[in-house]
Amino acid sequence: MLRLLSFFLLCYFPCIAVAKPLVASMVAGPSSTSVNIDSSFNGTELFLFGARNDPGDIVMVVRGPQDAYVVRKKARVAGIWVNSDQVWFKDVDGFYAIASSRPLKEIRNTSLLNSLGISIDQLSDLLENKIVKNVKANQEGEFSTALFNDKQKHRLYPSTIEDISFFGETLFSAVIPFPENIPRGQYIAEIYLFNSGILSGYQSLPITVKKVGMDAFLFDFAYKHSFIYGVSAIILALFGGWAAGTFFRKAG
Amino acid sequence: MQIYLPIAEMPVNILVILLLGGFAGILSGLFGVGGGFLATPLLIFIGVPPAVAVSSSSNQIIAASFSGFLTHNRRKGVDFKMGFLLLVGGFFGSSLGVSLFTLLQKRGQIDLTISLIYVFFLGTIGTLMANESIKAILRKRRNLSAPKKKKENWLTRLNLPLKVHFPASNLEVSALLPITIGIIVGILMSLMGIGGGLIMVPAMIYLLRMPTSVVIGTSLFQVMFTSANVTLLQALNTHTVDIVLALLMLTGSAIGAQFGTRLGTVIPAEYQRAGLSFLILCIVIRLAFGLFVVPPNLFEIITLAQGM
């Protein structure tokens, strides 16, 4: 009986010794859950920060609201360049940014990173999966590359991986640049903790990009009360024209 | 100094927009054109989405043409009777043109159609105008007396019904002429996204044989109403009228139109026509070039949905 008890105790103790306390391996948050666009907006920076309780590297992906696109290729018809082949894309992220505390190659889990979409090289290939319709296009790859290049040119898709800096052993922060023409809508920041190539922590944060103030008012007005908006625009223009004429008449 | 535009959804330099509007305004007062054919491509060039550029341009054209119209009207330079008939045709034509525009847009061939139409019509008009005005200038230089101003041409000699007397233009032509011209200009306006003055002014000079003194004022009268129509239609259908952008532009263009009108009274008519034809031909050459030369970017990317 005592032998049986001591046997069980022998099995049990190592488990207690090894079991960790229940603490998240990593926590993170943004400096603000919303990015406000007002009339003085000219691009901004998104600050993300956090703390890690376990060792490892932090990798972040920020994705923007999804849009649909059509990409058309020009071809020469009777000497003139005409839009010919067309490819339609759906559910494409309007914005994409990647940040990492260490070069992605050194994370040593390229296949997992690629499947999570954490790779600039893979992005244009991943866009191919978002093709929904195709008219006369032979090489779909060149259309997704064209879309990727266009996004990259407008700084909506990344050309480089952003830095994540550590302060001491646990605190980290990242800065994601937002260009001046970022789309409005719901963004998501996904933060991963990789320890020797193994994913050991994850958190996702919603971030909203919205218009505020006069801009928001005008935008809503243009959509909800289009007729009054249109008439007001006309009246303002007529007034402007009249005012200029009167002012100049008085001036001589 | 920058400002973020609510509908275009991008920041722009205020000074750049004011200058852009001012330049379009000068052309407006000087030639009786809407200035849209210059303002719209310039806006697109600085990065404004094309649809927003077209709609907001139409908005500011109202100001420039109204400003110029008031000045011309004060000098009795508007033939209201003719203008009204042109307008009637214009409304029919622009409605037809909008349906045509939508159809072509769905097929993805709208840009090509626009360029071809521009090249064909403006090319014809520009060449004819350049030819006529240069001859007139040369004649004046050699002190030759101008040939009797033909009050008739092949069109007026066609015995068309509904002859109306136009006192301001001192003409008697069939009412069908201005209405038909109005319809054609209306269609072209909706397709090209311009005020129509560029087609209207040469049409009035050469087809209707109106005296230059009333051509510009009457053209501005028509441009005012048709661009107001386009602005309202765009605001209702596509919501692409950016009122902040339009306000900035019209501040520049209303002032510019005043300068342009005064400049127009100083410069002789044939030099004005020569200047306008030169401008038209430059645009035509640029467009034709764009059609035949390998484009810098073979791919065109259009955003379809906008996340709210």
XYZ file of C-alpha atoms in Angstrom:
560
model
C 0.000 0.000 0.000
C 2.775 2.384 0.977
C 4.625 1.429 -2.180
C 1.556 2.296 -4.268
C 1.210 5.680 -2.504
C 4.876 6.529 -2.870
C 4.654 5.535 -6.535
C 1.814 7.955 -7.117
C 3.574 10.705 -5.178
C 6.686 10.136 -7.252
C 4.669 10.685 -10.421
C 2.799 13.642 -9.040
C 5.622 15.745 -7.638
C 7.531 16.288 -10.889
C 4.300 17.532 -12.453
C 3.820 20.104 -9.715
C 7.421 21.192 -9.981
C 7.175 21.661 -13.741
C 3.716 23.324 -13.962
C 3.896 27.084 -14.462
C 1.660 29.710 -12.932
C -1.190 30.815 -15.284
C 0.207 34.065 -16.775
C -0.099 35.230 -20.430
C 3.143 34.897 -22.287
C 2.647 38.348 -23.800
C 0.273 41.335 -23.635
C 0.061 44.284 -26.011
C -2.033 47.347 -26.754
C -2.184 50.347 -29.072
C -1.612 53.928 -27.942
C -5.129 54.615 -29.160
C -7.852 52.275 -30.454
C -8.903 54.800 -33.060
C -7.096 56.925 -35.615
C -8.968 60.143 -36.283
C -8.821 61.858 -39.641
C -9.573 65.563 -39.509
C -8.934 68.396 -41.973
C -5.280 68.679 -40.982
C -4.551 64.976 -41.519
C -1.384 64.238 -43.447
C -0.522 60.690 -42.478
C 0.248 59.530 -38.956
C 1.962 56.817 -36.942
C 0.371 53.970 -35.041
C 2.123 53.122 -31.780
C 1.825 49.583 -30.485
C 3.458 48.502 -27.241
C 3.435 45.627 -24.811
C 5.310 43.324 -22.499
C 6.487 39.741 -22.878
C 6.678 37.360 -19.965
C 8.404 34.630 -21.898
C 11.529 34.954 -23.998
C 11.160 35.194 -27.738
C 10.705 37.569 -30.650
C 7.712 39.751 -31.374
C 6.218 39.863 -34.876
C 3.290 42.137 -35.780
C 0.952 42.402 -38.748
C -1.457 45.313 -39.215
C -4.160 44.783 -41.834
C -6.604 47.368 -43.186
C -10.253 47.113 -44.315
C -10.996 44.833 -47.263
C -11.770 46.172 -50.728
C -12.521 44.853 -54.196
C -10.388 45.816 -57.219
C -10.337 45.321 -60.959
C -6.995 45.316 -62.729
C -6.973 45.922 -66.477
C -4.123 45.310 -68.846
C -3.562 47.387 -71.966
C -2.919 45.796 -75.320
C -2.273 47.231 -78.739
C -5.229 47.098 -81.106
C -4.762 48.712 -84.534
C -1.912 50.846 -83.251
C -3.854 52.173 -80.278
C -3.426 51.059 -76.675
C -6.718 49.713 -75.356
C -7.837 48.107 -72.085
C -8.039 44.444 -72.869
C -7.691 41.672 -70.247
C -9.326 42.171 -66.858
C -9.015 40.439 -63.490
C -11.281 41.041 -60.507
C -10.025 40.790 -56.925
C -12.165 40.551 -53.809
C -11.505 40.756 -50.054
C -8.116 42.363 -50.533
C -6.664 44.090 -47.466
C -6.591 47.815 -48.093
C -3.512 48.252 -45.906
C -0.749 45.920 -44.801
C 2.256 46.413 -42.524
C 4.704 43.988 -40.926
C 6.961 44.640 -37.944
C 9.455 42.374 -36.263
C 11.987 42.564 -33.454
C 14.395 40.429 -35.463
C 14.913 39.732 -39.203
C 12.188 37.283 -40.259
C 14.699 34.700 -41.513
C 16.117 34.401 -37.991
C 12.716 33.455 -36.530
C 13.361 30.021 -38.015
C 9.805 29.122 -38.936
C 9.411 30.440 -42.459
C 6.578 28.070 -43.397
C 4.392 29.217 -40.491
C 5.234 32.871 -41.151
C 4.323 32.458 -44.820
C 1.011 30.795 -44.032
C 0.177 33.627 -41.637
C 0.986 36.107 -44.395
C 4.013 37.521 -42.579
C 6.284 37.936 -45.572
C 6.644 40.742 -48.101
C 7.760 38.358 -50.851
C 4.693 36.176 -50.429
C 2.190 39.039 -50.468
C 1.786 39.346 -54.213
C 1.388 35.567 -54.503
C -1.221 35.593 -51.745
C -3.186 38.171 -53.739
C -3.692 35.534 -56.442
C -5.966 33.691 -54.049
C -8.280 36.678 -54.011
C -9.074 36.534 -57.721
C -12.775 36.009 -58.350
C -13.211 36.681 -62.066
C -11.019 36.742 -65.125
C -11.633 37.995 -68.645
C -9.128 36.917 -71.280
C -6.189 37.065 -68.859
C -3.611 34.359 -69.418
C -1.089 35.044 -66.683
C -3.004 35.870 -63.507
C 0.270 36.278 -61.646
C 1.167 39.480 -63.467
C -2.155 41.032 -62.460
C -1.663 40.296 -58.780
C 1.899 41.612 -59.047
C 0.565 44.787 -60.679
C -1.943 45.256 -57.833
C 0.767 44.618 -55.245
C 3.154 47.092 -56.910
C 0.457 49.752 -57.051
C -0.292 49.310 -53.352
C 3.397 49.412 -52.527
C 3.831 52.597 -54.540
C 1.157 54.303 -52.425
C 2.863 53.031 -49.248
C -0.246 51.017 -48.379
C 1.696 47.769 -48.662
C 5.141 47.321 -47.111
C 8.519 47.645 -48.817
C 10.393 46.936 -45.593
C 9.722 45.297 -42.263
C 9.248 47.831 -39.469
C 11.359 47.617 -36.315
C 10.186 46.464 -32.918
C 12.361 47.774 -30.106
C 12.797 46.254 -26.684
C 13.193 48.261 -23.500
C 14.951 46.032 -21.069
C 13.917 42.399 -21.055
C 10.118 42.655 -21.239
C 8.827 45.921 -22.692
C 8.562 46.372 -26.467
C 7.174 48.970 -28.826
C 6.548 49.332 -32.548
C 5.736 52.253 -34.797
C 3.647 51.601 -37.924
C 3.577 54.521 -40.397
C 0.158 55.347 -41.889
C 0.381 57.282 -45.186
C -1.952 60.222 -45.830
C -4.366 58.249 -48.017
C -5.111 55.310 -45.684
C -8.606 53.877 -46.181
C -11.215 54.370 -43.485
C -12.562 51.369 -41.663
C -11.759 48.557 -39.282
C -8.109 47.537 -38.981
C -6.682 44.606 -37.049
C -3.253 44.391 -35.411
C -2.049 40.840 -34.824
C 0.885 40.332 -32.500
C 2.783 37.056 -32.268
C 5.455 35.799 -29.891
C 7.904 33.357 -31.442
C 10.298 31.453 -29.230
C 12.986 29.532 -31.123
C 10.664 29.129 -34.063
C 7.677 28.066 -31.972
C 4.573 30.269 -31.738
C 4.051 30.766 -28.015
C 1.862 33.860 -27.744
C -0.764 35.749 -29.728
C -2.996 38.752 -29.372
C -5.222 40.627 -31.785
C -6.309 44.238 -31.405
C -8.995 46.131 -33.334
C -8.156 49.649 -34.486
C -10.635 51.986 -36.152
C -9.665 54.637 -38.677
C -12.405 57.180 -38.997
C -13.108 60.751 -39.955
C -13.987 63.266 -37.296
C -15.171 66.812 -37.193
C -16.035 68.796 -40.314
C -14.729 66.110 -42.648
C -16.972 63.454 -41.130
C -19.952 65.786 -41.269
C -19.386 66.671 -44.941
C -18.789 63.048 -45.927
C -21.989 61.833 -44.255
C -23.899 64.768 -45.667
C -22.702 63.990 -49.187
C -24.005 60.439 -48.898
C -27.129 60.805 -46.807
C -28.497 64.077 -48.127
C -27.033 64.075 -51.639
C -29.617 66.388 -53.187
C -29.224 69.163 -50.626
C -25.459 68.673 -50.756
C -25.468 69.039 -54.546
C -27.716 72.103 -54.472
C -25.588 73.687 -51.718
C -22.482 73.086 -53.788
C -24.108 74.842 -56.732
C -25.321 77.775 -54.633
C -21.886 78.188 -53.051
C -20.322 78.234 -56.505
C -22.810 80.816 -57.775
C -22.190 82.969 -54.721
C -18.433 82.659 -55.192
C -18.721 83.690 -58.821
C -20.930 86.648 -58.003
C -18.693 87.750 -55.118
C -15.596 87.754 -57.296
C -17.408 89.826 -59.924
C -18.683 92.378 -57.412
C -15.352 92.645 -55.631
C -13.532 93.309 -58.862
C -16.085 95.837 -60.032
C -15.535 97.885 -56.904
C -11.795 97.548 -57.210
C -12.000 98.960 -60.748
C -0.307 74.639 -46.002
C -2.221 71.409 -46.355
C -5.866 70.519 -45.988
C -7.459 67.054 -45.941
C -10.280 66.742 -48.492
C -13.397 64.960 -47.151
C -14.529 63.204 -50.362
C -11.224 62.829 -52.193
C -9.824 61.483 -48.887
C -6.364 62.902 -49.266
C -4.500 66.037 -48.185
C -3.619 68.719 -50.767
C -1.576 71.889 -50.791
C -3.985 74.840 -50.597
C -1.788 77.150 -52.677
C -1.451 74.627 -55.512
C -5.233 74.270 -55.771
C -5.770 78.038 -55.719
C -3.273 78.519 -58.545
C -4.800 75.665 -60.519
C -8.239 77.222 -60.181
C -6.903 80.654 -61.054
C -5.346 79.446 -64.282
C -8.516 77.627 -65.322
C -10.452 80.794 -64.498
C -8.300 82.997 -66.725
C -8.937 80.645 -69.652
C -12.612 80.742 -68.795
C -12.957 84.517 -68.937
C -10.711 84.831 -71.958
C -12.119 82.128 -74.220
C -15.543 81.398 -72.821
C -14.570 77.845 -72.006
C -15.267 76.130 -68.702
C -11.617 75.490 -67.977
C -12.528 71.937 -67.003
C -10.469 70.399 -69.759
C -7.381 71.786 -68.047
C -8.437 71.665 -64.396
C -9.568 68.030 -64.430
C -6.364 66.487 -65.839
C -4.271 68.703 -63.546
C -6.203 67.513 -60.492
C -5.766 63.891 -61.562
C -2.078 64.573 -62.035
C -1.669 65.671 -58.397
C -3.373 62.484 -57.242
C -7.071 63.264 -56.877
C -9.211 60.232 -57.890
C -10.488 60.862 -61.466
C -14.176 60.639 -60.559
C -13.746 63.229 -57.783
C -11.681 65.437 -60.119
C -14.417 65.462 -62.785
C -17.292 66.129 -60.386
C -15.536 68.778 -58.307
C -14.308 70.485 -61.499
C -17.893 70.705 -62.724
C -18.748 72.383 -59.437
C -16.082 75.047 -59.713
C -16.845 75.656 -63.393
C -20.208 77.045 -62.229
C -18.399 79.818 -60.332
C -15.984 80.756 -63.097
C -18.641 80.761 -65.803
C -21.108 82.701 -63.648
C -18.434 85.263 -62.800
C -17.491 85.687 -66.451
C -21.133 85.678 -67.539
C -22.004 88.584 -65.217
C -19.187 90.674 -66.654
C -20.095 89.861 -70.256
C -23.754 90.509 -69.537
C -22.971 93.958 -68.210
C -21.377 94.691 -71.554
C -24.379 93.283 -73.394
C -22.374 90.352 -74.597
C -24.989 87.615 -74.160
C -27.579 86.410 -76.646
C -30.168 84.952 -74.294
C -32.446 83.675 -77.001
C -29.687 81.652 -78.632
C -28.364 80.599 -75.267
C -31.723 79.244 -74.203
C -32.108 77.118 -77.322
C -28.586 75.764 -76.933
C -29.455 74.937 -73.355
C -32.581 72.994 -74.293
C -30.513 70.858 -76.637
C -27.827 70.611 -73.980
C -30.072 69.047 -71.357
C -31.327 66.392 -73.754
C -27.833 65.681 -74.996
C -26.233 65.417 -71.561
C -28.886 62.992 -70.320
C -28.235 60.798 -73.345
C -24.516 61.172 -72.815
C -24.707 60.042 -69.183
C -26.364 56.750 -70.204
C -23.699 56.241 -72.846
C -21.002 57.013 -70.282
C -22.343 54.420 -67.838
C -22.489 51.784 -70.566
C -18.899 52.384 -71.650
C -17.702 52.462 -68.062
C -19.125 49.002 -67.441
C -17.222 47.709 -70.442
C -14.032 49.327 -69.170
C -13.577 51.285 -72.388
C -14.469 54.737 -71.146
C -10.938 56.156 -71.103
C -10.239 55.068 -74.645
C -13.537 56.468 -75.944
C -12.888 59.774 -74.224
C -9.422 60.053 -75.700
C -10.614 59.155 -79.207
C -13.459 61.667 -79.065
C -11.137 64.368 -77.787
C -8.609 63.694 -80.525
C -11.202 63.600 -83.288
C -13.365 66.577 -82.372
C -10.743 68.836 -80.875
C -8.367 67.966 -83.663
C -10.890 69.030 -86.282
C -11.931 72.155 -84.431
C -8.402 73.153 -83.538
C -7.135 72.772 -87.078
C -10.020 74.695 -88.634
C -9.761 77.427 -86.053
C -5.991 77.745 -86.348
C -6.291 77.953 -90.125
C -8.947 80.654 -90.051
C -7.467 82.825 -87.334
C -3.924 82.758 -88.723
C -5.276 83.837 -92.085
C -7.156 86.678 -90.374
C -4.046 87.795 -88.507
C -1.939 87.752 -91.654
C -4.546 89.697 -93.531
C -4.578 92.390 -90.883
C -0.810 92.556 -90.867
C -0.682 93.131 -94.578
C -3.393 95.740 -94.154
C -5.676 93.923 -96.527
C -9.329 94.574 -96.091
C -11.150 91.655 -94.600
C -13.502 89.828 -96.951
C -17.132 90.595 -96.319
C -18.055 88.707 -93.217
C -20.144 85.860 -94.475
C -23.419 85.815 -92.681
C -24.247 82.604 -94.375
C -22.513 79.316 -94.769
C -23.486 75.892 -96.048
C -25.608 75.296 -92.962
C -27.647 78.443 -93.074
C -28.207 78.032 -96.770
C -30.005 74.769 -96.052
C -33.574 75.897 -95.948
C -34.383 74.641 -92.480
C -37.759 75.351 -90.847
C -38.442 77.328 -87.666
C -36.422 80.387 -88.573
C -35.975 82.686 -85.587
C -34.544 86.170 -85.397
C -31.775 86.650 -82.856
C -31.419 90.381 -82.251
C -28.301 90.204 -80.088
C -26.385 88.232 -82.696
C -28.058 90.001 -85.583
C -28.831 86.650 -87.167
C -31.768 84.837 -88.570
C -31.311 81.104 -88.501
C -33.397 78.037 -87.937
C -33.974 77.231 -84.279
C -33.095 73.639 -85.076
C -29.454 74.600 -85.502
C -28.719 75.718 -81.945
C -30.823 72.877 -80.527
C -28.935 70.261 -82.508
C -25.598 71.808 -81.640
C -26.736 71.843 -78.012
C -27.590 68.130 -78.131
C -24.243 67.160 -79.666
C -22.351 69.330 -77.182
C -24.422 67.848 -74.344
C -23.469 64.304 -75.294
C -19.814 65.263 -75.624
C -19.926 67.043 -72.268
C -21.116 64.016 -70.353
C -18.527 61.826 -72.056
C -15.589 64.196 -71.701
C -16.502 65.687 -68.344
C -15.993 69.276 -69.443
C -18.139 72.424 -69.473
C -18.712 72.235 -73.206
C -17.425 75.708 -73.991
C -14.514 74.299 -75.926
C -16.856 72.787 -78.520
C -19.498 75.473 -78.122
C -17.353 78.520 -78.881
C -16.013 77.301 -82.254
C -19.467 75.954 -83.117
C -20.978 79.373 -82.457
C -18.314 81.194 -84.438
C -18.128 78.904 -87.449
C -21.432 77.075 -87.631
C -23.827 79.730 -86.396
C -21.673 82.649 -87.494
C -22.359 84.610 -84.357
C -20.312 87.771 -83.815
C -17.353 87.229 -81.477
C -18.679 89.874 -79.099
C -21.602 87.668 -78.021
C -20.029 84.251 -78.448
C -18.163 84.134 -75.169
C -20.938 85.515 -72.979
C -23.535 83.187 -74.492
C -21.196 80.216 -74.151
C -20.660 81.001 -70.470
C -24.421 81.262 -70.006
C -24.850 77.741 -71.335
C -21.821 76.372 -69.447
C -23.233 77.666 -66.140
C -26.408 75.660 -66.389
C -24.975 72.483 -67.820
C -22.169 72.276 -65.266
C -24.754 72.838 -62.516
C -26.686 69.920 -63.999
C -23.602 67.690 -64.036
C -22.691 68.677 -60.448
C -26.153 67.783 -59.166
C -26.284 64.485 -61.081
C -22.852 63.477 -59.840
C -23.692 64.457 -56.244
C -26.802 62.288 -56.402
C -25.390 59.277 -58.235
C -21.731 58.901 -57.435
C -21.253 61.184 -54.382
C -17.948 62.332 -55.811
C -18.387 66.103 -55.479
C -15.798 67.293 -52.968
C -17.152 70.600 -51.754
C -13.914 71.641 -50.039
C -11.883 71.008 -53.192
C -14.458 72.840 -55.291
C -14.482 75.821 -52.909
C -10.700 76.117 -53.042
C -10.699 75.902 -56.821
C -13.514 78.340 -57.345
C -11.864 80.941 -55.155
C -8.958 80.849 -57.583
C -11.015 80.513 -60.751
C -13.640 83.183 -60.024
C -10.812 85.679 -59.573
C -8.995 84.310 -62.606
C -12.122 84.653 -64.740
C -12.261 88.361 -63.969
C -8.704 88.804 -65.179
C -9.431 86.685 -68.226
C -12.479 88.711 -69.213
C -10.605 92.005 -68.993
C -7.720 90.511 -70.919
C -10.201 89.453 -73.585
C -11.332 93.020 -74.201
C -7.770 94.118 -74.845
C -6.696 91.315 -77.182
C -8.133 91.401 -80.712
C -10.588 88.675 -81.663
C -8.434 86.870 -84.207
C -5.532 86.599 -81.747
C -7.940 85.142 -79.193
C -9.074 82.523 -81.676
C -5.493 81.756 -82.647
C -4.551 81.380 -78.995
C -7.461 79.067 -78.292
C -6.766 76.932 -81.363
C -3.126 76.633 -80.321
C -4.179 75.445 -76.862
C -6.607 72.947 -78.373
C -3.997 71.528 -80.723
C -1.499 71.099 -77.874
C -4.066 69.041 -75.976
C -4.884 66.980 -79.064
C -1.221 66.195 -79.713
C -0.734 65.207 -76.071
C -3.780 62.889 -76.171
C -2.884 61.321 -79.513
C 0.588 60.726 -78.163
C -0.899 58.976 -75.148
C -2.944 56.703 -77.393
C -0.182 55.557 -79.688
C 2.881 55.475 -77.485
C 3.528 52.557 -75.125
C 1.895 53.580 -71.836
C 4.211 53.927 -68.798
C 2.047 51.516 -66.846
C 0.450 48.655 -68.781
C -1.858 47.963 -65.847
C -4.745 50.074 -64.612
C -6.005 49.492 -61.077
C -9.518 50.564 -60.105
C -10.907 50.329 -56.564
C -14.444 48.949 -56.686
C -15.769 48.994 -53.121
C -15.168 51.538 -50.389
C -15.231 50.236 -46.821
C -17.483 52.469 -44.733
